[in-house]
Coordinates of C-alpha atoms in Angstrom, one line a residue:
X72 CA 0.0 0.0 0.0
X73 CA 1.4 3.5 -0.7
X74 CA 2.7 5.7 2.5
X75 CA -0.1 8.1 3.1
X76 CA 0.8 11.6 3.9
X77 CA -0.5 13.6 6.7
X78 CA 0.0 17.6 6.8
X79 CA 0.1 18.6 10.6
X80 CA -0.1 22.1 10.6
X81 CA 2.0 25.0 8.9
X82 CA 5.1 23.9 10.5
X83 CA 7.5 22.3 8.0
X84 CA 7.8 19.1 10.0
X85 CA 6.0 16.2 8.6
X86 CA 5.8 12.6 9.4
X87 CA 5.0 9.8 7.1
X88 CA 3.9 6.8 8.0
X89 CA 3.8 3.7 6.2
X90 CA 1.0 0.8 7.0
X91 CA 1.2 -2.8 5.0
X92 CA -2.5 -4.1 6.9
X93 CA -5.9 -3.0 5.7
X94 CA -7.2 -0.5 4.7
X95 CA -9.2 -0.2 8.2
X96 CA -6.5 -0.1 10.3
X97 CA -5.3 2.9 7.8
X98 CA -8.1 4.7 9.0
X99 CA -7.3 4.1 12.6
X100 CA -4.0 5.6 12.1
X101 CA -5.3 8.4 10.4
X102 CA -7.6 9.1 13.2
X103 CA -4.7 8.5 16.1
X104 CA -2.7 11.3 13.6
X105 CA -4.7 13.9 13.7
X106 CA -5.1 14.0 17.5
X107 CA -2.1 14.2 18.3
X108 CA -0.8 16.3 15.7
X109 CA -3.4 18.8 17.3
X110 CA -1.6 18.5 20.4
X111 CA 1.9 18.6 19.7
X112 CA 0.6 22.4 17.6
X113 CA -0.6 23.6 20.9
X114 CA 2.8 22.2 22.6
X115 CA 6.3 23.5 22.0
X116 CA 8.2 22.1 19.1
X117 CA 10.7 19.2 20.1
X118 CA 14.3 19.2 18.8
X119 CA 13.8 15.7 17.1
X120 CA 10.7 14.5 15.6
X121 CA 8.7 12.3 18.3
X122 CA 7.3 9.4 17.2
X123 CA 3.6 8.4 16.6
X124 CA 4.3 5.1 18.0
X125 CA 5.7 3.9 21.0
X126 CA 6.9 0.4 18.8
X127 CA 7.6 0.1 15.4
X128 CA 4.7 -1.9 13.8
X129 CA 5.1 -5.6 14.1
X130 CA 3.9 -8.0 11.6
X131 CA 0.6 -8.4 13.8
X132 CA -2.3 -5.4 13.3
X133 CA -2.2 -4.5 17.0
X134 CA -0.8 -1.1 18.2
X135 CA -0.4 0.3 21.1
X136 CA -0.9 4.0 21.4
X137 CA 0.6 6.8 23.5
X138 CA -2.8 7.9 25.2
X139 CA -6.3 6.4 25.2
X140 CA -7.8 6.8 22.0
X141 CA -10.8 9.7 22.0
X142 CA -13.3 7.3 19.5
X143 CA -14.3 9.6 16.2
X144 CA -16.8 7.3 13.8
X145 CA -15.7 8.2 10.6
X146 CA -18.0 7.0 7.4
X147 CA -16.8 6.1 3.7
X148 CA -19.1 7.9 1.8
X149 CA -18.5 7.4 -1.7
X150 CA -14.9 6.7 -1.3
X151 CA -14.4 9.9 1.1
X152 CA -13.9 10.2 5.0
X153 CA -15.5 12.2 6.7
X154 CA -17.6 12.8 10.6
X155 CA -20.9 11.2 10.5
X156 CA -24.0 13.0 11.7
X157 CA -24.1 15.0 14.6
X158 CA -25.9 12.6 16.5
X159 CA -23.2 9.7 16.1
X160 CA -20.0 11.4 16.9
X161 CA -18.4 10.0 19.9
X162 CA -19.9 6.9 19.1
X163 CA -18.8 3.5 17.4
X164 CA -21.9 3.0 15.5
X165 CA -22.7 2.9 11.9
X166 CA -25.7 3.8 10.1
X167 CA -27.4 0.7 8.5
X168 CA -31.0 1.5 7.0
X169 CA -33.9 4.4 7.3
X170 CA -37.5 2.6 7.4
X171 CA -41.3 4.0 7.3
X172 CA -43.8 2.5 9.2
X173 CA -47.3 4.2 8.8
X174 CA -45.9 7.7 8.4
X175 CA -42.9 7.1 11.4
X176 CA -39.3 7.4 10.3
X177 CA -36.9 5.0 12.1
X178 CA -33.0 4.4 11.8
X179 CA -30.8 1.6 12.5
X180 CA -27.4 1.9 13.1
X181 CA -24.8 -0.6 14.4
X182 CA -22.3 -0.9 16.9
X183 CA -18.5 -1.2 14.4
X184 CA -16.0 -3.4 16.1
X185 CA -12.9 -1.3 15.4
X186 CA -11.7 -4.0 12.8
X187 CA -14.6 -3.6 9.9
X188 CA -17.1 -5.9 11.0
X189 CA -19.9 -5.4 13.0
X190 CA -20.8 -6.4 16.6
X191 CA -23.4 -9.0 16.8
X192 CA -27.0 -8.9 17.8
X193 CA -26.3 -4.9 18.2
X194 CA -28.6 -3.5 16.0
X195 CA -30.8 -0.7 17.1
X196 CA -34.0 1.6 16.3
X197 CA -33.5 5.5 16.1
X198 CA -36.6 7.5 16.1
X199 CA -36.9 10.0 13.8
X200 CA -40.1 11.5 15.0
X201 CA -41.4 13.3 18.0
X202 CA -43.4 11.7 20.5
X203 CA -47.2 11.7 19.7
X204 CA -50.0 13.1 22.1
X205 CA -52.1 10.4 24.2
X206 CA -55.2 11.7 22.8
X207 CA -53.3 11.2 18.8
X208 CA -51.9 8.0 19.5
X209 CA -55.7 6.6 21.0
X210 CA -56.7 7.6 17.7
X211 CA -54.0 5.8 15.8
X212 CA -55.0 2.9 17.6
X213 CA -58.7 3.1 16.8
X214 CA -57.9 3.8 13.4
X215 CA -56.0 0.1 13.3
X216 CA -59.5 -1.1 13.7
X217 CA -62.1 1.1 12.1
X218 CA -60.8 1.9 8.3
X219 CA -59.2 -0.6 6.2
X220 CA -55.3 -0.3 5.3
X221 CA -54.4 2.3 2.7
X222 CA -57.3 4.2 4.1
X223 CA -58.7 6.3 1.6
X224 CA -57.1 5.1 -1.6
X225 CA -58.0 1.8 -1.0
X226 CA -61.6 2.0 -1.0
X227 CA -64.2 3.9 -2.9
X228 CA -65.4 7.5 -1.7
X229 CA -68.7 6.0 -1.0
X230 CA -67.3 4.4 1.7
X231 CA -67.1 6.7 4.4
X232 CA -71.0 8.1 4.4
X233 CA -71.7 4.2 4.3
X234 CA -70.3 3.6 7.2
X235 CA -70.8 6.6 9.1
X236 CA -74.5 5.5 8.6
X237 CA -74.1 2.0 9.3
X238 CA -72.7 3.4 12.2
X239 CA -75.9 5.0 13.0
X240 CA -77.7 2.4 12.6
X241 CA -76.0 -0.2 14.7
X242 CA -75.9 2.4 17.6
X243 CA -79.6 2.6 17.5
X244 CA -80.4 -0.9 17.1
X245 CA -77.9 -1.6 19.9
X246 CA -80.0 0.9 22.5
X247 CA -83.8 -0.9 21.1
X248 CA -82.3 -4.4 22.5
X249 CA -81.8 -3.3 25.7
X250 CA -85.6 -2.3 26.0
X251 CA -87.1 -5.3 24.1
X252 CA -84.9 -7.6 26.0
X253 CA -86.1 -6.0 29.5
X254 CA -89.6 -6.6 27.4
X255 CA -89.3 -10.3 27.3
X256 CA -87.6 -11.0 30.7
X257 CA -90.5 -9.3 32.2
X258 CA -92.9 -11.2 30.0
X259 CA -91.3 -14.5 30.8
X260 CA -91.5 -13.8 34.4
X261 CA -95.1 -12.5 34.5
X262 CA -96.4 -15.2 32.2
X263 CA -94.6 -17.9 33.7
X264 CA -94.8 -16.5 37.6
X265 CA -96.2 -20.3 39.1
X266 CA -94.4 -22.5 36.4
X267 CA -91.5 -24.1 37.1
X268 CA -88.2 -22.8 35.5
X269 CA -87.6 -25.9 33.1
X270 CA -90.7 -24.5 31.7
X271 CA -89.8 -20.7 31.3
X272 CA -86.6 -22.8 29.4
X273 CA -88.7 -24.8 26.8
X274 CA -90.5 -21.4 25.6
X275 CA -87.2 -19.5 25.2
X276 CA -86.1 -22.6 22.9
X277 CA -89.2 -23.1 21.0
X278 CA -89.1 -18.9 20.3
X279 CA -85.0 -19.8 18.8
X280 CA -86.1 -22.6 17.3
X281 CA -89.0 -20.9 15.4
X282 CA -86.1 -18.0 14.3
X283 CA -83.9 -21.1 12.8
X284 CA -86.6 -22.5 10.8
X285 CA -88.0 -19.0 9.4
X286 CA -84.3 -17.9 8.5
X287 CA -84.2 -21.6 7.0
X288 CA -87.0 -21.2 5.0
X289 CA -86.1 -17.5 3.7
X290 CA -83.0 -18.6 2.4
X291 CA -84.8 -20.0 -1.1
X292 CA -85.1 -16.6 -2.0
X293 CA -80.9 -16.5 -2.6
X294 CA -81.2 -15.4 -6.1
X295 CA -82.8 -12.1 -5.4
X296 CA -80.0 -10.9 -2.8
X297 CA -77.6 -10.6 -5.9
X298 CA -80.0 -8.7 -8.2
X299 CA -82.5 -7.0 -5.7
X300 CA -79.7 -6.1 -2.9
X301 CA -80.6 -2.7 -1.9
X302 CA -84.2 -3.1 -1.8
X303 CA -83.7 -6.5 0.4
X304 CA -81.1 -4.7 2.5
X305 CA -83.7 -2.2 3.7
X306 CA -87.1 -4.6 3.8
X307 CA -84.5 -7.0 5.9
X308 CA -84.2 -4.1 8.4
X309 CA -87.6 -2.8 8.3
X310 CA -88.6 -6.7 9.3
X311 CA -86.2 -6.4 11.9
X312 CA -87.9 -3.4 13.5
X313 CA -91.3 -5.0 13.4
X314 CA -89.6 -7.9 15.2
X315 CA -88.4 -6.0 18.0
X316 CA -91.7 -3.7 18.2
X317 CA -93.6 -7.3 18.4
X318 CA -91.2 -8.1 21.1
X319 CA -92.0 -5.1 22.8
X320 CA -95.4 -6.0 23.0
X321 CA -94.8 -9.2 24.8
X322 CA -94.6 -7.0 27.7
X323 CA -98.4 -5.5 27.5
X324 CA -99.9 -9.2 26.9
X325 CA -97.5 -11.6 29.0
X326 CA -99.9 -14.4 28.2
X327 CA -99.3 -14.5 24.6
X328 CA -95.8 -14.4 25.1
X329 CA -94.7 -18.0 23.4
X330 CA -96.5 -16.8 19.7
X331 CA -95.7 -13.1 19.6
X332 CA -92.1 -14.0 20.6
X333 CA -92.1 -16.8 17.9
X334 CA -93.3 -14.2 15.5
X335 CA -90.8 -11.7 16.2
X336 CA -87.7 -14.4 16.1
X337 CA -89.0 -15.2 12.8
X338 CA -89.2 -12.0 11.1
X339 CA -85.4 -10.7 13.1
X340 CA -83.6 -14.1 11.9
X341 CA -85.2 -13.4 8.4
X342 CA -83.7 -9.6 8.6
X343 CA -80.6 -11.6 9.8
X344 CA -80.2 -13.2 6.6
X345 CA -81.1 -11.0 4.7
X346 CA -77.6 -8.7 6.2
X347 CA -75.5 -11.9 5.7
X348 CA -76.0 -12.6 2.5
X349 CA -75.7 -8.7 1.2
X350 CA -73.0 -8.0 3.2
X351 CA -70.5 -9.0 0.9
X352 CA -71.4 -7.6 -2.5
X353 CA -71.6 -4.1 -0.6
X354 CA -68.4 -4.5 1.0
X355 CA -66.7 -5.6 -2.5
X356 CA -68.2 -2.7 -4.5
X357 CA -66.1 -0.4 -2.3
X358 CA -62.9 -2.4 -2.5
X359 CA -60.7 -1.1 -4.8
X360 CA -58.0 -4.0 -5.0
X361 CA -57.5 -7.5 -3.5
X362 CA -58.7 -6.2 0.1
X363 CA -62.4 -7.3 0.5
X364 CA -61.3 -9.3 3.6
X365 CA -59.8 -6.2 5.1
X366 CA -62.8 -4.0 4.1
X367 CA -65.9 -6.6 5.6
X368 CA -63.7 -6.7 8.9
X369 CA -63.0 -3.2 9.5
X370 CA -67.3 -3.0 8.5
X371 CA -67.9 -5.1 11.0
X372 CA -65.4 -3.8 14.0
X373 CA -67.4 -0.4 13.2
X374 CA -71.0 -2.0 13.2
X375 CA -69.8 -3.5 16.8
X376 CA -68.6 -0.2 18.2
X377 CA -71.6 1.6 17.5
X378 CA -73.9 -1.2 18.9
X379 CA -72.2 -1.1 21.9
X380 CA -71.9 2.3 22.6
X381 CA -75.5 2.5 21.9
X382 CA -76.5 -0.6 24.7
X383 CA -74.8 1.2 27.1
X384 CA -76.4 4.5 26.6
X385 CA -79.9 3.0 26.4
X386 CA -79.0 1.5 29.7
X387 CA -78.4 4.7 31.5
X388 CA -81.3 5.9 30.0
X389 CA -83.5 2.8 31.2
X390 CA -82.2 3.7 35.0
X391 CA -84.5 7.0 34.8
X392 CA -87.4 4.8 33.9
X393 CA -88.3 6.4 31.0
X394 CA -91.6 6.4 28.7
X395 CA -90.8 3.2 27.2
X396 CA -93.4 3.5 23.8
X397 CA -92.1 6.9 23.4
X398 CA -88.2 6.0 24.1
X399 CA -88.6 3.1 21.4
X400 CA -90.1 5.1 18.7
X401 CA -87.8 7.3 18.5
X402 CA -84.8 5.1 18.2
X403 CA -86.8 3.0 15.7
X404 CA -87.7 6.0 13.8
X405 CA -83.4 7.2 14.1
X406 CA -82.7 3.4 13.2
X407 CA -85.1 3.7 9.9
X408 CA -84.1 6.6 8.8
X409 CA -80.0 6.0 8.9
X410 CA -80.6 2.6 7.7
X411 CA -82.5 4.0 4.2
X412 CA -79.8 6.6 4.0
X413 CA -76.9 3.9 4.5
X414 CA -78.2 1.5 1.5
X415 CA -78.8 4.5 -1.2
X416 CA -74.9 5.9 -0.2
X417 CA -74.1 2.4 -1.4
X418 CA -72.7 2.9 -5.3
X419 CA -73.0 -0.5 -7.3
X420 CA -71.6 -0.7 -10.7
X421 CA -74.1 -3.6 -12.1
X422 CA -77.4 -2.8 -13.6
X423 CA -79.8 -4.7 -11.9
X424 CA -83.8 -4.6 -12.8
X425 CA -84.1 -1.1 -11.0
X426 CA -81.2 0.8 -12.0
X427 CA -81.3 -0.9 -15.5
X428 CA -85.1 0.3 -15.4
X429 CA -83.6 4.2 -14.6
X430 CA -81.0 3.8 -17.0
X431 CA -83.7 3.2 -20.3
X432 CA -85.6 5.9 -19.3
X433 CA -83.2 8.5 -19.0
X434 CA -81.5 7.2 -22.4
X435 CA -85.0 7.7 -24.1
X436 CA -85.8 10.7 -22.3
X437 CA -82.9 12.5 -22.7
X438 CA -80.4 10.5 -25.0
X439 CA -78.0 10.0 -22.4
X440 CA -77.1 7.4 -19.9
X441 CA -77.1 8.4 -15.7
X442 CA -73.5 8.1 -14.2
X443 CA -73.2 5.4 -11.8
X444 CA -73.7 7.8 -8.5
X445 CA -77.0 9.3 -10.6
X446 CA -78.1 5.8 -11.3
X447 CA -77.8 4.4 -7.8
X448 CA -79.3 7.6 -6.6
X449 CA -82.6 7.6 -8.8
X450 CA -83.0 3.8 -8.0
X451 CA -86.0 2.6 -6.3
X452 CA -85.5 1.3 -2.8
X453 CA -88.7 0.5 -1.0
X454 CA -92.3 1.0 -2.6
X455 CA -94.9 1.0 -0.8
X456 CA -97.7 -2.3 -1.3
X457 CA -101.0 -0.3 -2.4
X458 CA -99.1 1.7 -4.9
X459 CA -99.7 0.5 -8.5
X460 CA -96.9 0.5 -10.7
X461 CA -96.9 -1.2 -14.5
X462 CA -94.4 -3.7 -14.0
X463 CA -92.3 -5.4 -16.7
X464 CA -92.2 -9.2 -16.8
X465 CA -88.9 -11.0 -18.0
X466 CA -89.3 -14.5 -19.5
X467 CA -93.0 -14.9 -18.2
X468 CA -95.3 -18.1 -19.1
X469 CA -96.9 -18.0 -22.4
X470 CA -100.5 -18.3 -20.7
X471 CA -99.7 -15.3 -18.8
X472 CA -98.7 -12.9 -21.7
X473 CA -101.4 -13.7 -24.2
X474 CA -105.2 -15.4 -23.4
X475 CA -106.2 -14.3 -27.1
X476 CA -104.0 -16.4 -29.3
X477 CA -104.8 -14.1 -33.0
X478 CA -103.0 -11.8 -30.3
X479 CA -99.5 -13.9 -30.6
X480 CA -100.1 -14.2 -34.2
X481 CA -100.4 -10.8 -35.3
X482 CA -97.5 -10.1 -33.5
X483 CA -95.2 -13.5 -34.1
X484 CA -93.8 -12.4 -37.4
X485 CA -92.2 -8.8 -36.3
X486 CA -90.0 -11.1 -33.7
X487 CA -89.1 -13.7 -36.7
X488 CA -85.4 -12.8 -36.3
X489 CA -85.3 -12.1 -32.8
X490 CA -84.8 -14.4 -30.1
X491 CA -87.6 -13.0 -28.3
X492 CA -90.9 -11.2 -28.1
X493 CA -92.4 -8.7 -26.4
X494 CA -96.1 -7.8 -26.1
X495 CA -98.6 -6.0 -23.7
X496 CA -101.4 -7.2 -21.6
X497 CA -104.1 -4.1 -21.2
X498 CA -106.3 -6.7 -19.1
X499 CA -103.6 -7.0 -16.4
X500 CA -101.7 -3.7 -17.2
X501 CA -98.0 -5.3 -18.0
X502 CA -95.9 -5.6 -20.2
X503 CA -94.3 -9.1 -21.4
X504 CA -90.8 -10.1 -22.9
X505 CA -90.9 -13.9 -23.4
X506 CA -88.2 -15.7 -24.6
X507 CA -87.2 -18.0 -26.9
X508 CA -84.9 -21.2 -26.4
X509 CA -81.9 -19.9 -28.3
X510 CA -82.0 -16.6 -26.4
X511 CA -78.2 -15.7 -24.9
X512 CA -77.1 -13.2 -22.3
X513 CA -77.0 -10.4 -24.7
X514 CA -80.6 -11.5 -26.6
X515 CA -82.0 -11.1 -22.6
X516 CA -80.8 -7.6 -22.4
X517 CA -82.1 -6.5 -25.7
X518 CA -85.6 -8.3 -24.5
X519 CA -85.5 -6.3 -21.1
X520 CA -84.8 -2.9 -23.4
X521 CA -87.4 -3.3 -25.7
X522 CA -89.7 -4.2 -22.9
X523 CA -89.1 -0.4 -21.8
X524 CA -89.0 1.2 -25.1
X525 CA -92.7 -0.5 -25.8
X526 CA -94.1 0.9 -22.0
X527 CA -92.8 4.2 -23.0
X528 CA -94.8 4.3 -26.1
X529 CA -97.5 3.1 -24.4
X530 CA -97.4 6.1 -21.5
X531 CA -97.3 8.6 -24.3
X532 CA -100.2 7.1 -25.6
X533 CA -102.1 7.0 -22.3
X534 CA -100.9 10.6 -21.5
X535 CA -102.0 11.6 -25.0
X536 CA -105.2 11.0 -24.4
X537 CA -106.1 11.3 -20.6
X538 CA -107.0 14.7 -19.1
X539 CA -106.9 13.6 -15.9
X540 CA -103.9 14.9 -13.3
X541 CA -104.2 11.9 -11.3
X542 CA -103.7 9.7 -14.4
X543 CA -100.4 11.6 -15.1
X544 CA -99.3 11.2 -12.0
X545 CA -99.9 7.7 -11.8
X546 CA -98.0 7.0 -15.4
X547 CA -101.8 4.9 -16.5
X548 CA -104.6 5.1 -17.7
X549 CA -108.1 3.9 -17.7
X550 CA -108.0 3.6 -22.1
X551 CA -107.9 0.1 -23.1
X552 CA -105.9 0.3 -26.2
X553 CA -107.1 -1.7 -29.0
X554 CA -105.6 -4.2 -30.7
X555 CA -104.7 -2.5 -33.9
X556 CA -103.3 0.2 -31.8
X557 CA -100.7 -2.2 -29.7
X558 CA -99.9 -3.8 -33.3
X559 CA -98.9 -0.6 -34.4
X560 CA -96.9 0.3 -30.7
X561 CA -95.3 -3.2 -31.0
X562 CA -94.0 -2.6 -34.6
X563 CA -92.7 0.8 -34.3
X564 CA -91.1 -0.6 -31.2
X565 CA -89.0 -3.0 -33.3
X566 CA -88.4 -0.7 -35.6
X567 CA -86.6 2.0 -32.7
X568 CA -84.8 -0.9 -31.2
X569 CA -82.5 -1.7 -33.9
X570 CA -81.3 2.2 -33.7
X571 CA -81.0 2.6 -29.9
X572 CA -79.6 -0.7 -28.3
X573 CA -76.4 -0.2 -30.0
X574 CA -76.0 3.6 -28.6
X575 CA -77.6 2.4 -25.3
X576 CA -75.1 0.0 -24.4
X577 CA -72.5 2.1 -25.4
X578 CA -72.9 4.9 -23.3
X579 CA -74.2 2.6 -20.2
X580 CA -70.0 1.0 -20.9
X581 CA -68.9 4.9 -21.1
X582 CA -70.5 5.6 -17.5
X583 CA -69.2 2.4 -16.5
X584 CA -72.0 0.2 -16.3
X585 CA -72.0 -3.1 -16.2
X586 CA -74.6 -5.2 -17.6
X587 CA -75.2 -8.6 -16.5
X588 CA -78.5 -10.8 -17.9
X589 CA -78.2 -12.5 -14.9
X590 CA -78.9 -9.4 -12.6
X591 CA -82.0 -8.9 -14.7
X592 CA -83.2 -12.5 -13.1
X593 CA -85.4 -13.7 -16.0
X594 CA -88.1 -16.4 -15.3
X595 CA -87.4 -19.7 -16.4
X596 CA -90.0 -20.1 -18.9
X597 CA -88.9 -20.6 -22.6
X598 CA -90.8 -20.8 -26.0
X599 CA -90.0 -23.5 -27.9
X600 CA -89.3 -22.5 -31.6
X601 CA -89.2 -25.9 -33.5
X602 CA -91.4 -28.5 -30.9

């Protein structure tokens, strides 16, 4: 190795030293050097140079120096020596790695062992960042449990009002148990005040077991919570409140406790399904990678929160004895309300009847296609039983689209090339798309599209010629149309169709639609073209 040259100071006197080891040890010596050419500066100059070493260097790497060494870390940084940062001078370590950990910086360093290797198991953590208030780092904490990881880019931005009234909800349903389950204790006890307990214990498992067989029997209806989720969703919870107001009642009437406490279990394990089996498609619409897991667990540690901060509010409240009727219809009335409001802040991206039903008529109203938060906020959610609405039927029976059969042959020959056909009933006020054998997914969606086109010729006709506000209103009429008239509607029907399902599915693809026949949930029925 070449002698390495040290300048001391401005004095002419210079000493040169010559090391055959590493290139470590080199940097020892330098560092031994310079201290104590800055003390022999401050000292007077000697007549003879004195030496650096009190022996000669052997042909072993140890040294032995004139006074204890004052350790300097020095870091190779690019080839260079130099002082390390400020906050490991007069220290032996050596920076390894900087790491990130949910917004915290944190260094490690290691402890050098003089000879270029590092000290075993002496790796440490170096905070980079202040320490954080209780009250911040409780809310880190909850955090950990409440939103998902990646929180906000890694769900959708209809996630937070969601959950804020999901939220809601559970906190309200969580303060109603507390009252109905005072409600059937006090029934029970009432009810069964000279029975034996083994009795009180056969009426609480005949109520459970009644829930299990009405949640058993529910469960046939499993297509309908993938294409009807929203408005199942919020009939599930409206159930759930009539089960609980049912339970409420046990109190009032004692001795009818078994059968109004059957009733109730029944229509809360229904509602119970109903949330189980919708839970999941809501949870993966607002996923926006790989993270559903992550998303239905954080839903659920929110859901739990809020019901149990609502139980324990409702029992302080029940301490002051409170007007129980009153009390409960106001946290049924809070629980209604946030749960309707929590299932239309839900954004899907499928069309399903409903929002494939708002879709058509905005595209023929206005030529354009709803975006997906305009399409999920038009959509019907609940309708009310005594309303009437035309309904369109998808892949009915033949007997229950024509009872006239000159009916199906005037209008068999306009569907020739179709795989379908579609006509009108004026006796039962619908509007028919059957299908034929050979119908595919995309023969379904044109079927269900001119089902719409032919109703909105039909309400133009009906509005054309009623006077009536209330018929308007309404969307039909009292007009029977005659047969030659829904000929005429049915052919220029076809004719539109072939125009507007091409631009139609184009624009619903633009908005980011996506259409699925099997959302639609078409009846089974088939004609059979060649029997």
């Amino acid at each position: 190795m070449p002698p390495i040259k040290i300048n001391q100071s401005p004095n002419p006197k210079a000493q040169t030293l010559t090391s055959t080891p590493s290139s470590q040890e080199a940097r020892l010596l330098v560092r031994e050097t310079l201290r104590i050419s800055a003390n022999l500066a401050s000292a007077p100059a000697p007549s003879s140079p004195s030496p650096v070493m009190s022996h000669p260097p052997s042909t072993s790497p140890s040294y032995s120096f004139v006074s204890p060494p004052q350790s300097v870390s020095l870091i190779d940084n690019g080839g260079r020596l130099g002082l390390m940062e400020d906050e490991f001078i007069d220290s032996s370590s050596r920076l390894i790695c900087c790491e990130e950990i949910d917004g915290r910086r944190w260094k490690y360093v290691a402890e050098n062992d003089g000879f270029g290797c590092y000290k075993k198991n002496s790796i440490r953590a170096v905070s980079l960042h202040t320490p954080q208030a209780p009250v911040e780092e409780m809310i880190s904490f909850i955090r950990t449990y409440v939103v998902p990881e990646g929180f906000p880019h890694s769900v959708t931005p209809s996630y937070v009002p969601y959950m804020t009234w999901r939220a809601l909800k559970h906190f309200f349903g969580g303060a109603m148990g507390v009252f109905t389950t005072k409600a059937l204790l006090s029934s029970v006890g009432v009810s069964k005040s000279q029975a034996i307990s083994g009795a009180v214990a056969v009426n609480w498992i005949l109520k459970d077991g009644a829930g299990r067989v009405g949640k058993m029997l529910f469960a046939r209806q499993g297509k309908k919570f993938d294409c009807d989720l929203k408005q199942l969703r919020f009939t599930g919870d409206l159930l759930l409140e009539l089960g609980a107001g049912v339970e409420l009642a046990t109190a009032a009437v004692p001795h009818l406790f078994l059968p109004l406490a059957c009733a109730a279990n029944v229509a809360k394990n229904v509602a119970a399904v109903t949330s189980t089996s919708t839970r999941t498609p809501i949870y993966k619409a607002f996923a926006k990678g790989e993270n559903t897991g992550d998303v239905t667990a954080k839903g659920e540690c929110v859901g739990n929160l809020a019901d149990l901060l609502g139980t324990g509010l409702s029992i302080m409240i029940a301490k002051r004895n409170p007007s129980v009727v009153t009390t409960f219809a106001l946290l049924s009335c809070g629980y209604v309300f946030s749960s309707y409001r929590e299932v239309k802040s839900v954004v899907l991206h499928t069309l399903n009847r409903a929002r494939f039903s708002v879709a058509v008529d905005s595209f023929l109203k206005t030529g354009r296609v709803p975006s997906l938060q305009e399409g999920n906020t038009m959509e019907n959610i609940f309708s009310f039983p005594w309303l009437k609405e035309r309904p369109i039927v998808l892949g009915p029976k033949f007997k229950d689209a024509f009872q006239d059969p000159s009916a199906y042959l005037a209008i068999e020959p306009l569907f020739e090339k179709e795989r379908y056909l579609v006509t009108y009933n004026p006796s039962k006020d619908k509007v028919y798309a059957l299908l034929k054998d050979q119908a595919k997914s995309d023969d379904i969606l044109k079927a269900a599209f001119h089902a719409h086109l032919l109703l909105h010729f039909i309400n133009l006709s009906n509005n054309s010629h009623s006077s009536s506000w209330k018929q308007q209103a309404y969307g039909h009429s009292n007009n029977i149309l005659s047969a030659t008239d829904l000929e005429a509607h049915i052919a220029d029907s076809c004719k539109m169709v072939s125009n507007l399902y091409g631009p139609f599915k184009s624009k619903a693809a633009e908005q980011g639609w996506r259409m699925s026949d099997s959302l639609l949930n078409p009846g089974r029925a088939r004609i059979v073209v060649a029997c």
